Amino acid sequence: MRSVFSNLLLAGDVIYMSRGSYGPGFLTSADIKTGEPMWSARGFPNANFLRADGKLIILDEDGWLALARPKPEGGLEITSKAHVLSHKAWTIPTLAGTILYLRDRKIITALEIGANHTRPR
């Protein structure tokens, strides 16, 4: 298995990655102990991951941001998804407190993601 983007994310005994070479990628998970693939799905171009509060924050290269819950069998349940960036986004999201920082090739965006906030800063 080959990971395309800069980070892999470990959640329990499951590792999540964006897999492939050039062109469309697959979100994929594998058992960290055996290396065996557990799950794979299309739906995102190449992506980076961040884990917060037991959930995965996914930012793909086309600027789509998603929140997902990892499933015990290695899959992901996407709970929300929004298009937030306009240019190629290859930087891993950064979370400082309740501020999520996202960067594409042109801008840096800060989003307040606390429980009582719904608008960008």
Short mmCIF file of N, CA and C in Angstrom, two decimals:
data_model
loop_
_atom_site.label_atom_id
_atom_site.label_comp_id
_atom_site.label_asym_id
_atom_site.label_seq_id
_atom_site.Cartn_x
_atom_site.Cartn_y
_atom_site.Cartn_z
N MET A 1 0.85 -1.17 0.00
CA MET A 1 0.00 0.00 0.00
C MET A 1 0.89 1.23 0.00
N ARG A 2 0.51 2.22 -0.76
CA ARG A 2 1.30 3.45 -0.86
C ARG A 2 0.43 4.63 -0.47
N SER A 3 0.90 5.40 0.48
CA SER A 3 0.20 6.61 0.89
C SER A 3 0.67 7.76 0.00
N VAL A 4 -0.27 8.54 -0.51
CA VAL A 4 0.05 9.64 -1.41
C VAL A 4 0.42 10.90 -0.65
N PHE A 5 -0.33 11.19 0.40
CA PHE A 5 -0.16 12.47 1.05
C PHE A 5 0.70 12.38 2.29
N SER A 6 0.87 13.52 2.93
CA SER A 6 1.90 13.64 3.94
C SER A 6 1.60 12.99 5.27
N ASN A 7 0.37 12.68 5.59
CA ASN A 7 0.18 12.07 6.90
C ASN A 7 -0.70 10.84 6.85
N LEU A 8 -0.46 9.98 7.82
CA LEU A 8 -1.29 8.83 8.11
C LEU A 8 -1.85 9.10 9.50
N LEU A 9 -2.99 8.53 9.80
CA LEU A 9 -3.59 8.79 11.10
C LEU A 9 -3.91 7.48 11.78
N LEU A 10 -3.45 7.33 13.01
CA LEU A 10 -3.69 6.13 13.79
C LEU A 10 -4.86 6.36 14.74
N ALA A 11 -5.86 5.48 14.68
CA ALA A 11 -7.01 5.52 15.57
C ALA A 11 -7.19 4.12 16.13
N GLY A 12 -6.74 3.91 17.36
CA GLY A 12 -6.75 2.57 17.94
C GLY A 12 -5.74 1.71 17.20
N ASP A 13 -6.19 0.58 16.67
CA ASP A 13 -5.32 -0.30 15.89
C ASP A 13 -5.53 -0.14 14.39
N VAL A 14 -6.18 0.96 13.99
CA VAL A 14 -6.48 1.20 12.58
C VAL A 14 -5.72 2.43 12.11
N ILE A 15 -5.07 2.31 10.95
CA ILE A 15 -4.38 3.46 10.37
C ILE A 15 -5.16 3.90 9.14
N TYR A 16 -5.40 5.21 9.04
CA TYR A 16 -6.13 5.80 7.91
C TYR A 16 -5.15 6.55 7.03
N MET A 17 -5.40 6.51 5.73
CA MET A 17 -4.53 7.19 4.77
C MET A 17 -5.27 7.49 3.49
N SER A 18 -4.66 8.35 2.70
CA SER A 18 -5.10 8.59 1.33
C SER A 18 -4.14 7.77 0.47
N ARG A 19 -4.65 6.80 -0.26
CA ARG A 19 -3.82 5.81 -0.95
C ARG A 19 -3.90 5.96 -2.46
N GLY A 20 -2.80 5.69 -3.11
CA GLY A 20 -2.74 5.70 -4.56
C GLY A 20 -1.46 6.35 -5.01
N SER A 21 -1.40 6.67 -6.29
CA SER A 21 -0.26 7.38 -6.83
C SER A 21 -0.77 8.72 -7.32
N TYR A 22 -0.69 8.95 -8.60
CA TYR A 22 -1.20 10.20 -9.16
C TYR A 22 -2.62 9.97 -9.63
N GLY A 23 -3.41 11.02 -9.66
CA GLY A 23 -4.81 10.90 -10.04
C GLY A 23 -5.67 10.68 -8.82
N PRO A 24 -6.89 10.17 -9.00
CA PRO A 24 -7.80 10.01 -7.86
C PRO A 24 -7.23 9.09 -6.80
N GLY A 25 -7.45 9.46 -5.55
CA GLY A 25 -6.99 8.62 -4.45
C GLY A 25 -8.16 7.90 -3.82
N PHE A 26 -7.86 7.05 -2.88
CA PHE A 26 -8.86 6.33 -2.11
C PHE A 26 -8.60 6.60 -0.64
N LEU A 27 -9.65 6.85 0.13
CA LEU A 27 -9.48 6.82 1.57
C LEU A 27 -9.42 5.35 1.94
N THR A 28 -8.44 5.00 2.73
CA THR A 28 -8.17 3.60 3.03
C THR A 28 -7.82 3.44 4.50
N SER A 29 -8.15 2.29 5.05
CA SER A 29 -7.69 1.96 6.40
C SER A 29 -7.06 0.58 6.37
N ALA A 30 -6.14 0.37 7.33
CA ALA A 30 -5.47 -0.92 7.44
C ALA A 30 -5.27 -1.24 8.91
N ASP A 31 -5.20 -2.52 9.21
CA ASP A 31 -4.90 -2.99 10.56
C ASP A 31 -3.42 -2.73 10.81
N ILE A 32 -3.10 -1.97 11.84
CA ILE A 32 -1.72 -1.58 12.10
C ILE A 32 -0.86 -2.79 12.50
N LYS A 33 -1.47 -3.80 13.09
CA LYS A 33 -0.71 -4.97 13.55
C LYS A 33 -0.35 -5.92 12.40
N THR A 34 -1.27 -6.05 11.44
CA THR A 34 -1.04 -7.01 10.36
C THR A 34 -0.68 -6.35 9.03
N GLY A 35 -1.04 -5.08 8.89
CA GLY A 35 -0.84 -4.39 7.62
C GLY A 35 -1.91 -4.70 6.59
N GLU A 36 -2.86 -5.52 6.96
CA GLU A 36 -3.93 -5.90 6.03
C GLU A 36 -4.92 -4.76 5.83
N PRO A 37 -5.32 -4.50 4.56
CA PRO A 37 -6.35 -3.48 4.30
C PRO A 37 -7.66 -3.89 4.96
N MET A 38 -8.38 -2.88 5.48
CA MET A 38 -9.66 -3.14 6.14
C MET A 38 -10.81 -2.52 5.36
N TRP A 39 -10.57 -1.37 4.74
CA TRP A 39 -11.65 -0.60 4.13
C TRP A 39 -11.03 0.36 3.11
N SER A 40 -11.77 0.64 2.04
CA SER A 40 -11.32 1.60 1.04
C SER A 40 -12.55 2.18 0.36
N ALA A 41 -12.50 3.49 0.08
CA ALA A 41 -13.65 4.14 -0.56
C ALA A 41 -13.20 5.34 -1.36
N ARG A 42 -13.92 5.59 -2.43
CA ARG A 42 -13.74 6.83 -3.18
C ARG A 42 -14.60 7.89 -2.51
N GLY A 43 -14.58 9.09 -3.04
CA GLY A 43 -15.42 10.14 -2.48
C GLY A 43 -14.63 11.36 -2.07
N PHE A 44 -13.32 11.20 -1.96
CA PHE A 44 -12.42 12.31 -1.67
C PHE A 44 -11.22 12.19 -2.59
N PRO A 45 -10.76 13.32 -3.12
CA PRO A 45 -9.44 13.28 -3.74
C PRO A 45 -8.40 13.03 -2.64
N ASN A 46 -7.14 13.10 -2.96
CA ASN A 46 -6.09 12.91 -1.96
C ASN A 46 -6.33 13.83 -0.78
N ALA A 47 -6.13 13.29 0.43
CA ALA A 47 -6.53 14.03 1.63
C ALA A 47 -5.52 13.89 2.75
N ASN A 48 -5.61 14.82 3.69
CA ASN A 48 -4.86 14.79 4.94
C ASN A 48 -5.84 14.67 6.10
N PHE A 49 -5.34 14.18 7.23
CA PHE A 49 -6.19 13.86 8.37
C PHE A 49 -5.70 14.53 9.65
N LEU A 50 -6.64 14.76 10.54
CA LEU A 50 -6.36 15.24 11.88
C LEU A 50 -7.37 14.57 12.79
N ARG A 51 -6.95 14.18 13.98
CA ARG A 51 -7.88 13.55 14.92
C ARG A 51 -8.15 14.50 16.07
N ALA A 52 -9.42 14.65 16.43
CA ALA A 52 -9.82 15.51 17.53
C ALA A 52 -11.10 14.97 18.15
N ASP A 53 -11.12 14.85 19.45
CA ASP A 53 -12.31 14.43 20.17
C ASP A 53 -12.87 13.11 19.64
N GLY A 54 -11.99 12.18 19.25
CA GLY A 54 -12.41 10.88 18.76
C GLY A 54 -12.92 10.87 17.34
N LYS A 55 -12.87 12.01 16.67
CA LYS A 55 -13.34 12.12 15.28
C LYS A 55 -12.17 12.42 14.37
N LEU A 56 -12.36 12.22 13.07
CA LEU A 56 -11.35 12.56 12.09
C LEU A 56 -11.79 13.80 11.34
N ILE A 57 -10.88 14.74 11.22
CA ILE A 57 -11.08 15.92 10.38
C ILE A 57 -10.30 15.65 9.10
N ILE A 58 -10.97 15.71 7.98
CA ILE A 58 -10.36 15.36 6.69
C ILE A 58 -10.41 16.59 5.79
N LEU A 59 -9.26 16.96 5.23
CA LEU A 59 -9.20 18.05 4.25
C LEU A 59 -8.61 17.47 2.98
N ASP A 60 -9.40 17.51 1.89
CA ASP A 60 -8.87 16.97 0.64
C ASP A 60 -8.25 18.08 -0.21
N GLU A 61 -7.54 17.67 -1.24
CA GLU A 61 -6.79 18.64 -2.04
C GLU A 61 -7.69 19.59 -2.83
N ASP A 62 -8.95 19.29 -2.98
CA ASP A 62 -9.88 20.18 -3.68
C ASP A 62 -10.57 21.16 -2.73
N GLY A 63 -10.19 21.16 -1.46
CA GLY A 63 -10.72 22.12 -0.50
C GLY A 63 -11.96 21.67 0.24
N TRP A 64 -12.31 20.39 0.16
CA TRP A 64 -13.45 19.87 0.92
C TRP A 64 -12.99 19.47 2.31
N LEU A 65 -13.72 19.93 3.30
CA LEU A 65 -13.45 19.63 4.70
C LEU A 65 -14.56 18.72 5.20
N ALA A 66 -14.20 17.64 5.88
CA ALA A 66 -15.21 16.72 6.38
C ALA A 66 -14.89 16.33 7.82
N LEU A 67 -15.94 16.01 8.54
CA LEU A 67 -15.84 15.46 9.87
C LEU A 67 -16.37 14.03 9.79
N ALA A 68 -15.61 13.07 10.34
CA ALA A 68 -16.00 11.66 10.23
C ALA A 68 -15.77 10.95 11.55
N ARG A 69 -16.56 9.90 11.76
CA ARG A 69 -16.37 9.03 12.92
C ARG A 69 -15.76 7.72 12.41
N PRO A 70 -14.66 7.29 13.03
CA PRO A 70 -14.11 5.98 12.64
C PRO A 70 -15.03 4.86 13.13
N LYS A 71 -15.17 3.84 12.30
CA LYS A 71 -15.97 2.67 12.67
C LYS A 71 -15.03 1.55 13.11
N PRO A 72 -15.49 0.66 14.00
CA PRO A 72 -14.63 -0.42 14.49
C PRO A 72 -14.05 -1.31 13.38
N GLU A 73 -14.80 -1.49 12.28
CA GLU A 73 -14.32 -2.35 11.19
C GLU A 73 -13.37 -1.60 10.24
N GLY A 74 -13.04 -0.34 10.58
CA GLY A 74 -12.08 0.41 9.78
C GLY A 74 -12.67 1.42 8.84
N GLY A 75 -13.97 1.43 8.67
CA GLY A 75 -14.61 2.40 7.79
C GLY A 75 -14.77 3.76 8.46
N LEU A 76 -15.36 4.67 7.74
CA LEU A 76 -15.63 6.01 8.25
C LEU A 76 -17.09 6.37 8.03
N GLU A 77 -17.68 7.01 9.01
CA GLU A 77 -19.02 7.58 8.85
C GLU A 77 -18.84 9.09 8.73
N ILE A 78 -19.08 9.63 7.53
CA ILE A 78 -18.96 11.07 7.30
C ILE A 78 -20.18 11.74 7.91
N THR A 79 -19.96 12.63 8.88
CA THR A 79 -21.08 13.29 9.55
C THR A 79 -21.36 14.68 8.99
N SER A 80 -20.36 15.31 8.39
CA SER A 80 -20.59 16.60 7.74
C SER A 80 -19.47 16.85 6.74
N LYS A 81 -19.78 17.68 5.73
CA LYS A 81 -18.83 17.96 4.67
C LYS A 81 -19.15 19.33 4.08
N ALA A 82 -18.11 20.16 3.85
CA ALA A 82 -18.32 21.50 3.28
C ALA A 82 -17.12 21.87 2.43
N HIS A 83 -17.39 22.61 1.37
CA HIS A 83 -16.31 23.11 0.51
C HIS A 83 -15.84 24.44 1.09
N VAL A 84 -14.58 24.49 1.59
CA VAL A 84 -14.11 25.67 2.32
C VAL A 84 -12.90 26.36 1.70
N LEU A 85 -12.20 25.71 0.78
CA LEU A 85 -11.02 26.30 0.14
C LEU A 85 -11.15 26.21 -1.37
N SER A 86 -10.52 27.16 -2.07
CA SER A 86 -10.70 27.26 -3.52
C SER A 86 -9.53 26.78 -4.36
N HIS A 87 -8.35 26.64 -3.76
CA HIS A 87 -7.17 26.24 -4.52
C HIS A 87 -6.61 24.93 -3.95
N LYS A 88 -5.64 24.34 -4.59
CA LYS A 88 -5.07 23.09 -4.10
C LYS A 88 -4.70 23.20 -2.63
N ALA A 89 -5.17 22.27 -1.83
CA ALA A 89 -4.93 22.27 -0.38
C ALA A 89 -4.15 21.01 -0.03
N TRP A 90 -2.86 21.17 0.20
CA TRP A 90 -2.01 20.02 0.50
C TRP A 90 -1.44 20.06 1.90
N THR A 91 -1.84 21.02 2.71
CA THR A 91 -1.31 21.17 4.06
C THR A 91 -2.24 20.49 5.07
N ILE A 92 -1.66 19.81 6.04
CA ILE A 92 -2.43 19.15 7.09
C ILE A 92 -3.16 20.21 7.92
N PRO A 93 -4.44 20.02 8.21
CA PRO A 93 -5.16 20.97 9.08
C PRO A 93 -4.48 21.04 10.45
N THR A 94 -4.60 22.20 11.09
CA THR A 94 -4.03 22.40 12.42
C THR A 94 -5.13 22.87 13.36
N LEU A 95 -5.20 22.28 14.52
CA LEU A 95 -6.20 22.65 15.52
C LEU A 95 -5.50 23.23 16.74
N ALA A 96 -5.88 24.45 17.11
CA ALA A 96 -5.36 25.10 18.31
C ALA A 96 -6.57 25.51 19.14
N GLY A 97 -6.81 24.80 20.23
CA GLY A 97 -8.03 25.05 21.01
C GLY A 97 -9.23 24.67 20.18
N THR A 98 -10.10 25.64 19.91
CA THR A 98 -11.27 25.39 19.06
C THR A 98 -11.16 26.09 17.71
N ILE A 99 -9.95 26.54 17.37
CA ILE A 99 -9.73 27.18 16.06
C ILE A 99 -9.05 26.18 15.14
N LEU A 100 -9.67 25.91 13.99
CA LEU A 100 -9.13 25.02 12.98
C LEU A 100 -8.51 25.87 11.88
N TYR A 101 -7.22 25.68 11.63
CA TYR A 101 -6.51 26.43 10.59
C TYR A 101 -6.36 25.54 9.37
N LEU A 102 -6.73 26.11 8.22
CA LEU A 102 -6.64 25.41 6.94
C LEU A 102 -5.89 26.30 5.96
N ARG A 103 -5.11 25.68 5.08
CA ARG A 103 -4.35 26.48 4.12
C ARG A 103 -4.41 25.82 2.75
N ASP A 104 -4.65 26.64 1.74
CA ASP A 104 -4.48 26.18 0.37
C ASP A 104 -3.32 26.96 -0.24
N ARG A 105 -3.18 26.95 -1.54
CA ARG A 105 -2.03 27.61 -2.17
C ARG A 105 -2.10 29.13 -2.12
N LYS A 106 -3.24 29.71 -1.77
CA LYS A 106 -3.41 31.16 -1.78
C LYS A 106 -3.71 31.78 -0.43
N ILE A 107 -4.48 31.09 0.41
CA ILE A 107 -4.94 31.71 1.66
C ILE A 107 -4.84 30.76 2.85
N ILE A 108 -4.88 31.35 4.04
CA ILE A 108 -5.02 30.59 5.28
C ILE A 108 -6.38 30.97 5.85
N THR A 109 -7.13 29.99 6.27
CA THR A 109 -8.46 30.20 6.83
C THR A 109 -8.48 29.69 8.26
N ALA A 110 -9.12 30.45 9.14
CA ALA A 110 -9.31 30.02 10.53
C ALA A 110 -10.80 29.86 10.78
N LEU A 111 -11.19 28.70 11.25
CA LEU A 111 -12.59 28.41 11.54
C LEU A 111 -12.75 28.11 13.02
N GLU A 112 -13.70 28.77 13.65
CA GLU A 112 -14.05 28.48 15.04
C GLU A 112 -14.95 27.25 15.02
N ILE A 113 -14.52 26.16 15.62
CA ILE A 113 -15.30 24.93 15.57
C ILE A 113 -15.81 24.49 16.93
N GLY A 114 -15.80 25.42 17.88
CA GLY A 114 -16.34 25.13 19.21
C GLY A 114 -17.83 24.83 19.12
N ALA A 115 -18.37 24.23 20.14
CA ALA A 115 -19.77 23.79 20.16
C ALA A 115 -20.77 24.92 19.89
N ASN A 116 -20.46 26.14 20.30
CA ASN A 116 -21.42 27.23 20.16
C ASN A 116 -21.11 28.17 19.01
N HIS A 117 -20.21 27.80 18.13
CA HIS A 117 -19.80 28.69 17.04
C HIS A 117 -20.01 27.99 15.70
N THR A 118 -20.54 28.76 14.73
CA THR A 118 -20.79 28.18 13.42
C THR A 118 -20.25 29.03 12.27
N ARG A 119 -19.62 30.16 12.55
CA ARG A 119 -19.16 31.02 11.46
C ARG A 119 -17.65 31.13 11.44
N PRO A 120 -17.08 31.37 10.23
CA PRO A 120 -15.63 31.55 10.14
C PRO A 120 -15.17 32.77 10.89
N ARG A 121 -13.94 32.75 11.35
CA ARG A 121 -13.35 33.91 12.02
C ARG A 121 -12.76 34.83 10.98
#
